[in-house]
Amino acid sequence: MDENPDSTIEPTQHTPQEPSLTAAALGTAGMGALVVGISLLGLSLVALEVIEPSAKTASETASKPPSPSETAATLGPLLAAALVLGLAHLARKKRRPLNDVVVLAAPTMAGIILCLLPSYSWWNAYQYDGTRRLTPVMVGAGIILIGVGWTLINARRIYLDLHPQPPAGEAAGIQEAGKADDTAHEVANAAATDAVKADPEPDSPDSDNPKPNQSGAGHSTGALSQTAVLLRRRPRSWVLLPVAACAPVVTVALVLALVSALAAAVLPFPDISPTTTGRRADAVDPDSLPAVPTAAPTQVAWTTTLMGVDHDKMSMVAGTRGPILLTGEGLRALDGQDGSILWTYHATNADHEGHRVGDDYRYTLVSSPDRRHVAVVLESVDERFDNVRGFIIMVLDAGTGEVTAEHEYAYDYNNPPGVQLTDSVALVGRDVISLDGGSLLGRISPEEAEYNYTGTAGHSTLVVAGTDADSITLHLVPETDLARRTELKGLCRDQFLSPPVKSELPTIEAGWTALCTSGTEDPDTHATSWTMTAVNIDEIAASGVQGEVDAGNVPSGSQVPLGTGLGLDRAASAAGGTLITRTEKDRRVWEDSYGDTRTEVNPQVHMVLDPATRTAFPADQSASIATAEISFAGLPYGEPVSDYTLTIAPSNGAPPVSAAFTSTQIFSSPDHEYFPDDDYRHVVGAPGASVIALVTSDFLSGPFEITIVGVR
């Protein structure tokens, strides 16, 4: 009898195990995490191009050579992740518990390290302008899910190494285990016997070189086949496996939600709301409001001195109770009856924005045609961020100083929004808002918003659109129908404003403007003389006229002839609250540096529109401060004096009025005698008094002195 030891070994009675639910769950969860992670990385590219194109443009615009710290922040995570993955690769070569821990932890750890890159990008964007970008979050979530998925796949491999599963062919036989007969058991025992003979000393789980069939060769295909078997043999796996597949994604989503909630609670959102100081005035009965003087002034009613900064940007308009001044210190409204301060408004964390008129740059201060509202433009900054700034348009009640509307507009350094007011709405850039409450009523097109008109509009009509080469062309927009347009061609210009492009600005007062026709240019002075007609833009817009409107087809009753002249005097019209034209006073002949003889026109006021009677009369019949000649008498610039005289001579021949007062230093020299071309003088006919505000100190010495004189 053969005593071969091999013949004494009885085949082990091995009942093939069912596919492991644990292994299938690990494989399904890992594949699910990988698929979702890779998908998120792909979607992040789409988000960068579609959802967040502005963020991409901003980052490209703000790009600059990286600093050493930025380079370290970029290369550091890459090198650290590569080191971790390299250690994991080395750990896989030998089978030990510590090595398994390294293999399992490395992908997730590398993902966390690589998440520092999108986190750094997110933080930079947040510090720059407060943006909480979606793309870096998607990238970070994708990287984490890929790392978790890789970890789960490695966990399945290690689990199969420690818990051998039947080969793929035998697993297929398990599907018919309930119907198999004894022959199937013999085949299984024979297979087990052959395995023992082939390897009498099977490796332990700690062996450095596990056998391929024990380590679960073909894990990828094995996972799919085993999952299929499980789904057929164990119905509950239909629930458990999808749960396992979703578990990593849900976990990462919950973590991100928690982090987002913490960020929302801890990290501040950008806020450019102005912090304001000041005082308000009590409302008064509209019937008790003072009227604008119509007679020639006979006395100095009051004199007030204020201190301010940015003397060359000061603006002044008429309110319902007196003049309103805007300097670097903010708004100050005076009582036209006695010169006392009614109310003040100052934004401590914002600067006032301005606009150009000719060579002048003045703070934007716009009044409504009925003088009940005034609007200013603030450039506000949130100093907690690098570049969080915007325009805030504040609308205030001209009588009390109460804020009636506040509107934020996107910041554009090169193109601040134009602001125009009717009696009930404001056009701010593209946005039409209500003066009471600030609600958004509609928008005009970006092309129309490029026409950056700032000033008073009609009582119920806005103006938009651009200019042509020869004359101003406006589109009239009724505030009740923002989609309707009436084209008004041939508006008059103030040709004495400089530079010439700014002379295209229209002049609109109390709903009236002027059309110019039949222009003739003087060959010596190059000044153009026109035939002028005043037209009411509110009535034209309300008439429903289709197509173009010019001087030849203005609706009957909506026009007043202004005669012939050199166009409108924009500053005098603003001071008088009505249209005032110019004519030639005299000529100045001089020789330039090239030896050429030049002839220049000195203009003067000519005709004044009376909107109440719809007539025009010569300026030499006007008692308005807007047509008066204002002159100074004092010592030359820089010399202290105790007697400084301001003289106001009405153009209708009424006796002049003089104001003498003490000044710290005379800033203006005696040759400043023409209204309104003095940069340091502002004139307006306001309720209660006609007002002149002028700088009376040397602006180089710090805050300057503003002397305000009220006459009536």
XYZ file of C-alpha atoms in Angstrom:
712
model
C 0.000 0.000 0.000
C 1.364 3.334 -0.949
C 2.273 5.398 2.134
C 2.564 8.658 0.279
C 1.496 11.348 2.767
C -0.474 13.047 0.116
C -2.751 10.063 -0.168
C -3.774 10.408 3.522
C -5.037 13.973 3.178
C -8.780 14.091 3.008
C -10.231 16.799 0.873
C -11.661 19.559 3.032
C -15.428 19.749 2.906
C -15.643 23.359 1.690
C -19.004 24.978 1.283
C -18.418 27.896 -1.059
C -19.134 31.222 0.619
C -21.632 33.670 -0.764
C -20.127 36.859 -2.184
C -19.328 39.229 0.713
C -21.768 42.086 1.212
C -18.946 44.046 2.854
C -16.700 43.752 -0.180
C -19.518 44.647 -2.530
C -20.468 47.631 -0.391
C -16.879 48.894 -0.289
C -16.513 48.518 -4.034
C -19.840 50.165 -4.795
C -19.150 53.067 -2.429
C -15.666 53.552 -3.850
C -16.845 53.535 -7.463
C -19.681 55.914 -6.601
C -17.314 58.358 -4.917
C -14.888 58.201 -7.846
C -17.616 58.807 -10.428
C -19.129 61.744 -8.524
C -15.694 63.213 -7.759
C -14.568 63.115 -11.386
C -17.931 64.531 -12.465
C -17.560 67.449 -10.040
C -14.135 68.264 -11.461
C -15.646 68.342 -14.934
C -18.579 70.443 -13.821
C -16.226 72.893 -12.124
C -14.743 73.709 -15.529
C -18.215 74.410 -16.856
C -19.010 76.515 -13.794
C -15.878 78.584 -14.299
C -16.867 79.396 -17.873
C -20.642 79.735 -17.462
C -21.639 80.377 -13.852
C -18.641 82.438 -12.717
C -17.177 84.108 -15.818
C -16.875 87.400 -13.936
C -14.736 85.734 -11.274
C -12.447 84.374 -13.958
C -12.189 87.800 -15.605
C -11.518 89.487 -12.270
C -8.792 87.010 -11.413
C -7.171 87.520 -14.798
C -7.407 91.303 -14.482
C -5.936 91.284 -11.008
C -3.232 88.792 -11.935
C 0.342 89.697 -11.138
C 3.614 87.794 -10.745
C 3.229 85.455 -7.745
C 5.090 86.292 -4.589
C 7.318 83.694 -2.868
C 4.553 82.998 -0.342
C 2.033 82.449 -3.134
C 4.435 80.112 -4.912
C 4.948 78.146 -1.699
C 1.186 77.982 -1.144
C 0.807 76.460 -4.605
C 3.767 74.076 -4.763
C 3.637 73.014 -1.115
C 0.376 71.012 -1.317
C 1.419 69.411 -4.593
C 4.723 68.204 -3.169
C 3.114 67.051 0.095
C 0.414 65.083 -1.746
C 3.014 63.483 -4.008
C 5.035 62.450 -0.935
C 2.003 60.867 0.755
C 1.055 58.923 -2.364
C 4.646 57.820 -2.817
C 4.706 56.397 0.730
C 1.462 54.564 0.012
C 2.976 53.027 -3.110
C 5.955 51.754 -1.130
C 3.692 50.434 1.631
C 1.773 48.224 -0.790
C 4.869 46.115 -1.476
C 4.806 44.460 1.962
C 1.766 43.176 3.755
C 1.706 44.483 7.334
C -0.996 46.133 9.444
C 0.852 49.447 9.549
C 1.338 49.346 5.793
C -2.380 48.701 5.317
C -3.155 51.772 7.434
C -0.849 53.855 5.243
C -2.416 52.485 2.063
C -5.905 53.218 3.348
C -5.191 56.709 4.686
C -2.965 58.004 1.889
C -5.589 58.778 -0.830
C -7.894 60.634 1.538
C -4.958 62.415 3.169
C -3.622 63.434 -0.262
C -7.084 64.707 -1.210
C -7.266 66.808 1.936
C -3.818 68.246 1.245
C -4.701 69.028 -2.379
C -7.872 70.749 -1.164
C -5.601 73.462 0.172
C -5.221 74.688 -3.434
C -8.922 75.447 -4.120
C -9.275 76.611 -0.517
C -6.471 79.118 -1.091
C -8.170 80.270 -4.303
C -11.512 80.612 -2.508
C -9.931 82.588 0.318
C -8.114 84.932 -2.053
C -11.351 85.651 -3.912
C -13.137 86.244 -0.626
C -10.449 88.607 0.660
C -10.423 90.465 -2.668
C -14.105 91.329 -2.990
C -16.046 89.145 -0.574
C -17.098 86.685 -3.277
C -17.934 83.192 -2.015
C -17.069 81.298 -5.169
C -18.708 78.008 -6.066
C -15.995 76.633 -8.345
C -13.286 76.079 -5.677
C -15.867 74.318 -3.492
C -16.753 71.981 -6.367
C -13.083 71.290 -7.049
C -12.387 70.607 -3.379
C -15.382 68.289 -3.063
C -14.325 66.450 -6.209
C -10.777 65.951 -4.941
C -12.004 64.715 -1.560
C -14.442 62.267 -3.161
C -11.750 60.887 -5.444
C -9.496 60.396 -2.440
C -12.283 58.727 -0.434
C -13.217 56.557 -3.403
C -9.640 55.443 -3.820
C -9.457 54.648 -0.101
C -12.615 52.526 -0.309
C -11.287 50.592 -3.308
C -8.086 49.915 -1.373
C -10.165 48.846 1.637
C -12.053 46.339 -0.538
C -8.808 44.913 -1.873
C -7.393 44.483 1.624
C -10.657 42.948 2.838
C -10.597 40.390 0.031
C -6.996 39.578 0.819
C -7.938 38.873 4.431
C -11.205 37.074 3.568
C -10.632 34.935 0.452
C -13.623 34.666 -1.845
C -14.462 31.950 -4.349
C -13.016 32.407 -7.810
C -15.265 33.968 -10.348
C -16.234 30.621 -11.920
C -17.086 29.105 -8.556
C -19.094 32.191 -7.625
C -21.189 31.593 -10.679
C -21.888 28.083 -9.417
C -23.132 29.484 -6.143
C -26.003 30.993 -8.040
C -27.405 27.439 -8.515
C -26.389 26.202 -5.070
C -29.953 25.518 -4.026
C -30.421 23.156 -6.974
C -26.954 21.528 -7.008
C -26.606 17.795 -6.289
C -23.796 15.758 -4.713
C -21.778 15.997 -7.912
C -21.361 19.730 -7.322
C -19.966 19.025 -3.829
C -17.512 16.505 -5.239
C -16.313 19.009 -7.794
C -15.826 21.561 -5.066
C -13.933 19.074 -2.862
C -11.732 18.065 -5.784
C -10.926 21.702 -6.423
C -10.023 22.161 -2.771
C -7.815 19.048 -2.825
C -5.975 20.290 -5.893
C -5.385 23.600 -4.179
C -3.889 21.889 -1.139
C -1.580 19.808 -3.295
C -0.436 22.782 -5.230
C 0.352 24.738 -2.094
C 0.661 22.550 1.007
C 1.637 25.555 3.133
C -0.772 28.339 2.308
C 0.334 31.816 3.094
C -0.867 33.572 6.194
C -2.654 36.883 5.936
C 0.632 38.568 6.827
C 2.546 36.908 3.987
C 4.546 39.286 1.846
C 3.364 37.601 -1.356
C -0.240 36.432 -1.179
C -1.392 34.099 -3.917
C -3.337 35.661 -6.729
C -6.491 33.631 -6.160
C -6.413 34.496 -2.453
C -5.889 38.184 -3.000
C -8.923 38.408 -5.164
C -7.334 38.681 -8.610
C -9.406 40.735 -10.955
C -10.987 42.821 -8.249
C -12.644 45.217 -10.661
C -14.506 42.542 -12.589
C -14.934 40.480 -9.429
C -16.682 43.368 -7.694
C -19.186 43.658 -10.490
C -19.897 39.929 -10.734
C -20.152 39.517 -6.962
C -22.479 42.481 -6.722
C -24.688 40.949 -9.392
C -24.824 37.665 -7.486
C -25.636 39.455 -4.249
C -28.455 41.354 -5.852
C -29.996 38.067 -6.971
C -29.368 36.029 -3.823
C -29.923 38.664 -1.140
C -32.774 41.073 -1.929
C -31.899 43.435 0.932
C -28.723 44.354 -0.920
C -30.932 46.324 -3.311
C -31.273 48.832 -0.480
C -27.917 48.483 1.209
C -25.705 48.826 -1.845
C -27.247 52.115 -3.123
C -26.966 53.438 0.416
C -23.308 52.453 0.436
C -22.782 54.100 -2.942
C -24.304 57.371 -1.738
C -22.737 57.384 1.705
C -19.410 59.085 0.762
C -21.148 61.739 -1.312
C -23.694 62.441 1.414
C -20.963 62.583 4.048
C -18.874 65.049 2.063
C -21.980 67.127 1.319
C -22.881 67.260 5.014
C -19.335 68.300 5.918
C -19.399 71.047 3.281
C -22.795 72.210 4.525
C -21.447 72.399 8.066
C -18.360 74.308 6.929
C -20.528 76.675 4.848
C -22.793 77.318 7.816
C -19.799 78.080 10.006
C -18.334 80.352 7.325
C -21.631 82.211 6.990
C -21.750 82.688 10.746
C -18.121 83.734 11.191
C -17.048 85.401 7.929
C -18.700 88.774 7.244
C -20.460 89.573 4.015
C -19.413 92.723 2.119
C -21.306 95.795 3.206
C -20.825 99.209 1.641
C -23.773 100.826 3.354
C -22.675 104.321 4.350
C -22.298 105.269 7.970
C -23.849 108.704 8.290
C -23.972 111.535 10.758
C -25.934 114.754 10.784
C -29.140 116.287 11.929
C -32.598 116.537 10.429
C -35.062 119.388 10.207
C -38.720 119.284 11.110
C -41.185 119.219 8.260
C -43.151 122.393 7.569
C -46.471 123.115 5.938
C -45.942 123.363 2.150
C -48.034 126.541 2.139
C -45.512 128.204 4.431
C -42.459 127.550 2.237
C -40.616 130.703 1.136
C -40.720 131.777 -2.497
C -37.807 132.453 -4.827
C -37.222 136.241 -5.046
C -38.363 137.746 -8.324
C -37.528 141.408 -7.662
C -34.059 142.928 -7.904
C -32.143 142.574 -4.621
C -31.999 145.661 -2.456
C -30.131 144.441 0.612
C -27.889 141.778 2.064
C -30.289 139.681 4.113
C -27.690 137.505 5.836
C -24.114 136.247 5.661
C -22.884 132.829 6.791
C -19.401 131.350 6.912
C -18.711 127.633 6.648
C -15.478 125.677 6.543
C -14.908 122.978 3.967
C -12.470 120.983 1.884
C -12.167 120.328 -1.854
C -13.039 123.909 -2.690
C -12.930 123.275 -6.428
C -15.552 120.510 -6.242
C -18.192 122.379 -4.271
C -21.738 122.235 -5.669
C -24.884 124.174 -4.781
C -28.549 123.809 -5.767
C -31.840 125.270 -4.590
C -34.019 123.233 -2.255
C -37.532 123.947 -0.990
C -36.435 126.142 1.931
C -33.113 127.594 0.772
C -29.762 126.657 -0.791
C -28.121 123.242 -0.337
C -24.301 123.003 -0.502
C -22.166 119.912 -1.033
C -18.507 119.928 -0.001
C -16.118 117.258 1.234
C -17.864 117.477 4.610
C -21.170 116.460 3.079
C -24.498 118.200 2.564
C -25.546 121.332 4.420
C -28.933 122.916 3.837
C -29.446 126.540 4.813
C -32.612 128.397 5.665
C -33.069 130.932 2.881
C -34.688 133.398 5.269
C -31.873 133.785 7.795
C -28.912 131.637 6.635
C -29.049 129.216 9.567
C -28.313 125.537 9.021
C -31.491 123.490 8.604
C -30.018 120.014 8.284
C -26.761 118.225 7.547
C -25.827 114.865 6.066
C -22.335 113.349 6.052
C -21.170 109.828 5.165
C -18.139 109.042 7.314
C -17.005 105.956 5.374
C -17.586 107.157 1.813
C -16.370 109.786 -0.627
C -18.572 111.943 -2.793
C -18.452 111.170 -6.504
C -18.494 113.934 -9.077
C -18.859 114.621 -12.777
C -17.312 116.990 -15.273
C -18.864 120.052 -16.842
C -16.357 121.626 -19.175
C -13.036 121.987 -17.391
C -14.683 121.796 -13.977
C -15.085 118.675 -11.861
C -17.890 119.158 -9.393
C -19.465 116.927 -6.797
C -22.682 115.406 -8.125
C -25.629 117.173 -6.524
C -28.877 116.970 -8.475
C -32.241 118.438 -7.545
C -35.635 117.405 -8.837
C -37.521 119.948 -10.987
C -39.905 120.658 -8.103
C -36.909 121.058 -5.721
C -38.424 118.569 -3.253
C -35.583 116.028 -3.560
C -31.820 116.125 -3.967
C -29.506 113.241 -4.891
C -25.817 112.645 -4.242
C -23.486 109.866 -5.384
C -21.228 108.227 -2.807
C -18.268 105.985 -3.530
C -18.382 103.626 -0.570
C -15.699 101.128 0.458
C -15.711 98.106 2.771
C -12.182 98.281 4.141
C -12.322 94.701 5.416
C -11.763 93.583 1.810
C -9.217 94.501 -0.825
C -11.642 95.629 -3.509
C -15.178 95.981 -2.218
C -16.495 99.295 -3.371
C -19.563 100.580 -5.093
C -21.653 103.608 -5.860
C -24.443 104.457 -3.446
C -27.008 106.957 -4.668
C -28.706 108.707 -1.769
C -31.927 110.638 -2.342
C -32.918 113.044 0.429
C -35.901 115.201 1.193
C -34.702 118.719 0.417
C -36.734 120.199 3.225
C -35.855 117.880 6.121
C -32.718 115.940 5.100
C -34.461 112.579 5.577
C -33.227 109.822 3.264
C -36.120 108.852 0.993
C -34.282 106.399 -1.275
C -30.989 104.526 -1.358
C -29.719 102.612 -4.372
C -26.505 100.665 -4.902
C -24.927 100.687 -8.359
C -22.048 98.581 -9.682
C -18.659 100.241 -9.376
C -16.877 101.343 -12.531
C -13.934 103.657 -11.991
C -13.991 104.931 -15.573
C -17.739 105.350 -15.851
C -19.631 106.513 -12.758
C -23.384 106.473 -13.274
C -25.203 109.498 -14.553
C -27.968 110.693 -12.228
C -31.049 112.606 -13.323
C -34.235 113.335 -11.415
C -37.835 113.944 -12.337
C -40.373 114.879 -9.690
C -40.945 111.221 -8.762
C -38.204 108.971 -10.215
C -34.441 108.933 -10.695
C -32.428 107.434 -13.520
C -29.176 106.053 -12.088
C -27.033 104.633 -14.855
C -29.419 102.005 -16.260
C -31.753 101.799 -13.281
C -34.964 103.746 -12.843
C -35.882 103.995 -9.155
C -38.588 105.670 -7.137
C -37.617 108.783 -5.187
C -39.817 107.617 -2.335
C -38.607 104.198 -1.203
C -35.973 103.512 -3.864
C -37.840 100.600 -5.475
C -36.533 99.532 -8.884
C -39.092 100.464 -11.549
C -37.225 99.389 -14.680
C -34.020 99.622 -16.706
C -32.851 101.195 -19.922
C -30.418 99.526 -22.322
C -26.648 99.557 -21.680
C -26.137 101.522 -24.903
C -28.462 104.275 -23.726
C -26.803 104.322 -20.311
C -23.501 105.231 -21.976
C -24.966 108.687 -22.478
C -23.972 109.813 -19.034
C -26.216 112.848 -18.532
C -26.282 114.141 -14.971
C -28.727 116.813 -13.945
C -32.356 117.765 -13.639
C -34.678 116.068 -16.137
C -38.296 116.950 -16.929
C -41.077 116.898 -14.373
C -42.145 113.483 -15.699
C -39.688 112.761 -18.531
C -36.218 111.195 -18.577
C -33.651 111.770 -21.321
C -31.323 109.149 -22.772
C -29.197 108.405 -25.855
C -26.153 110.100 -27.318
C -25.145 112.957 -29.580
C -24.491 113.361 -33.259
C -21.701 115.349 -34.830
C -23.576 118.632 -35.246
C -26.187 118.799 -32.514
C -27.485 116.997 -29.500
C -30.021 114.246 -30.067
C -32.034 113.037 -27.106
C -34.576 110.286 -26.633
C -37.406 111.358 -24.371
C -38.678 108.589 -22.067
C -41.901 109.170 -20.118
C -41.563 107.790 -16.609
C -44.940 106.046 -16.985
C -43.839 104.100 -20.090
C -40.133 103.297 -20.003
C -40.324 101.387 -23.303
C -41.480 104.385 -25.356
C -39.014 106.740 -27.052
C -39.485 110.105 -28.735
C -36.419 111.386 -30.572
C -35.720 115.080 -30.117
C -33.133 116.472 -32.524
C -31.173 119.689 -32.752
C -30.847 120.709 -29.099
C -28.794 123.800 -28.362
C -25.334 123.583 -26.870
C -23.258 125.743 -24.582
C -20.411 126.237 -27.017
C -18.298 128.118 -24.478
C -17.777 125.101 -22.273
C -14.442 123.340 -22.690
C -13.371 120.783 -23.806
C -15.693 120.769 -26.820
C -17.011 117.245 -26.239
C -18.530 118.398 -22.958
C -20.373 121.176 -24.774
C -22.727 118.457 -26.004
C -24.325 118.284 -22.569
C -27.968 119.410 -22.759
C -29.393 122.184 -20.640
C -32.764 121.297 -19.083
C -34.542 123.527 -16.587
C -38.052 122.994 -15.196
C -38.872 120.651 -18.062
C -37.704 123.070 -20.791
C -34.803 122.889 -23.213
C -33.984 124.666 -26.489
C -33.641 123.665 -30.135
C -31.169 125.416 -32.424
C -31.547 125.802 -36.188
C -29.941 127.806 -39.001
C -26.496 127.985 -37.439
C -23.983 130.459 -38.862
C -20.311 130.368 -37.884
C -18.307 133.580 -37.586
C -15.097 133.202 -39.639
C -13.034 135.216 -37.145
C -14.210 133.882 -33.782
C -15.564 130.514 -34.987
C -18.532 131.061 -32.672
C -21.841 129.844 -34.079
C -25.058 131.846 -33.948
C -28.402 130.009 -34.069
C -32.105 130.653 -34.189
C -33.342 129.211 -30.878
C -36.686 127.842 -29.734
C -37.583 126.720 -26.202
C -39.569 123.444 -26.051
C -41.243 121.583 -23.202
C -39.996 117.990 -23.096
C -42.789 116.778 -20.803
C -45.461 117.894 -23.248
C -43.614 116.459 -26.249
C -43.184 113.083 -24.542
C -46.815 113.038 -23.422
C -48.115 113.963 -26.882
C -47.233 110.530 -28.250
C -45.537 111.953 -31.343
C -43.958 109.145 -33.346
C -40.545 109.372 -34.989
C -38.280 112.420 -34.883
C -39.190 115.778 -33.420
C -37.285 118.941 -34.332
C -38.000 122.653 -34.427
C -40.254 122.176 -37.451
C -42.768 119.737 -35.951
C -42.920 120.497 -32.242
C -46.513 120.086 -30.993
C -48.435 123.346 -30.979
C -48.212 125.241 -27.708
C -45.055 123.460 -26.540
C -42.563 125.969 -27.929
C -41.440 129.547 -27.251
C -39.167 131.534 -29.659
C -35.907 132.692 -28.041
C -34.547 134.728 -30.938
C -31.007 134.514 -32.312
C -27.956 133.991 -30.143
C -24.847 132.002 -29.304
C -26.681 129.137 -27.618
C -27.638 128.500 -24.018
C -25.737 129.663 -20.938
C -25.759 126.463 -18.906
C -24.560 127.917 -15.590
C -26.790 131.005 -15.722
C -29.782 128.797 -16.569
C -29.047 126.592 -13.534
C -28.758 129.674 -11.309
C -32.054 131.118 -12.514
C -33.982 127.859 -12.794
C -34.987 128.696 -16.376
C -33.427 128.877 -19.848
C -31.077 131.813 -20.460
C -29.341 132.360 -23.800
C -26.098 134.080 -24.728
C -25.099 136.750 -27.187
C -21.875 138.558 -28.021
C -20.760 141.288 -25.611
C -17.460 142.253 -27.223
C -14.377 140.721 -28.804
C -10.844 140.284 -27.625
C -8.043 140.318 -30.192
C -4.723 138.838 -29.118
C -1.590 137.265 -30.530
C -0.695 133.686 -29.679
C 2.786 132.246 -29.114
C 3.165 131.550 -32.849
C 2.531 135.176 -33.759
C -0.921 134.485 -35.152
C -3.740 136.909 -34.431
C -6.682 135.407 -32.572
C -10.152 136.834 -32.076
C -12.242 135.656 -29.180
C -15.838 136.408 -28.193
C -16.726 137.599 -24.716
C -20.351 136.469 -24.274
C -23.099 137.885 -22.107
C -26.624 136.826 -21.175
C -29.242 137.633 -23.776
C -32.798 136.229 -23.455
C -34.667 134.754 -20.473
C -37.543 132.265 -20.695
C -40.575 132.844 -18.483
C -42.191 129.367 -18.226
C -45.292 130.741 -16.461
C -46.302 133.058 -19.302
C -44.524 131.047 -22.028
C -42.726 134.119 -23.283
C -39.099 135.217 -23.549
C -37.784 138.658 -22.667
C -34.370 140.388 -22.905
C -31.948 139.884 -20.043
C -31.685 143.654 -19.518
C -35.269 143.502 -18.219
C -34.518 140.720 -15.733
C -34.136 141.203 -11.978
C -32.807 137.667 -11.476
C -29.482 137.039 -9.775
C -28.727 134.741 -12.730
C -28.390 137.671 -15.147
C -26.709 140.108 -12.721
C -23.080 141.147 -13.057
C -21.070 140.111 -10.010
C -17.710 141.721 -9.297
C -15.091 141.825 -6.556
C -13.022 144.649 -5.124
C -10.037 143.818 -2.969
C -6.282 143.561 -2.767
C -4.344 141.107 -4.944
C -4.329 137.427 -4.154
C -2.745 136.388 -0.837
C -2.730 139.708 1.006
C -4.829 139.929 4.215
C -7.428 142.669 4.246
C -10.227 143.757 6.539
C -12.547 145.184 3.894
C -13.532 142.981 1.004
C -16.436 144.045 -1.197
C -18.746 141.950 -3.333
C -20.960 143.901 -5.733
C -24.125 142.600 -7.404
C -25.426 144.750 -10.262
C -28.838 143.587 -11.631
C -28.980 143.568 -15.407
C -32.242 145.586 -15.440
C -30.418 148.681 -14.177
C -31.574 148.500 -10.560
C -29.109 149.928 -8.006
C -26.288 147.510 -7.188
C -26.014 145.789 -3.841
C -22.656 145.545 -2.066
C -21.578 143.181 0.658
C -18.516 143.976 2.778
C -17.067 141.378 5.103
C -13.837 140.303 6.728
C -11.854 137.559 5.067
C -8.862 135.589 6.307
C -7.141 135.964 2.965
C -8.358 137.187 -0.362
C -8.342 134.214 -2.676
C -9.843 135.947 -5.708
C -8.201 138.784 -7.540
C -10.043 141.932 -8.768
C -10.245 140.796 -12.391
C -12.809 138.089 -11.526
C -15.835 139.941 -12.843
C -17.670 137.652 -15.226
C -20.486 135.360 -14.175
C -20.549 132.358 -14.196
C -17.062 131.345 -15.292
C -15.396 131.685 -11.886
C -14.466 128.270 -10.462
C -14.755 129.541 -6.903
C -18.160 131.173 -7.071
C -21.624 129.599 -7.046
C -24.869 131.475 -7.583
C -28.454 130.277 -7.273
C -31.881 131.785 -6.863
C -33.197 129.858 -3.852
C -36.394 130.096 -1.810
C -36.026 132.928 0.703
C -32.995 134.606 -0.914
C -30.745 134.762 -3.916
C -27.481 133.222 -2.780
C -23.820 133.626 -3.695
C -21.294 131.183 -2.219
C -17.617 131.934 -2.716
C -14.256 130.842 -1.403
C -12.651 133.555 0.711
C -9.500 131.898 2.010
C -6.348 130.358 0.646
C -7.207 126.743 -0.091
C -3.532 125.760 0.183
C -3.575 126.390 3.944
C -6.017 123.579 4.786
C -9.792 123.690 5.182
C -11.065 126.624 3.206
C -13.553 129.284 4.168
C -16.847 129.510 2.293
C -18.714 132.761 2.638
C -22.391 132.577 1.694
C -24.296 135.786 1.088
C -28.084 135.924 0.841
C -29.656 138.948 -0.850
C -33.261 139.876 -1.507
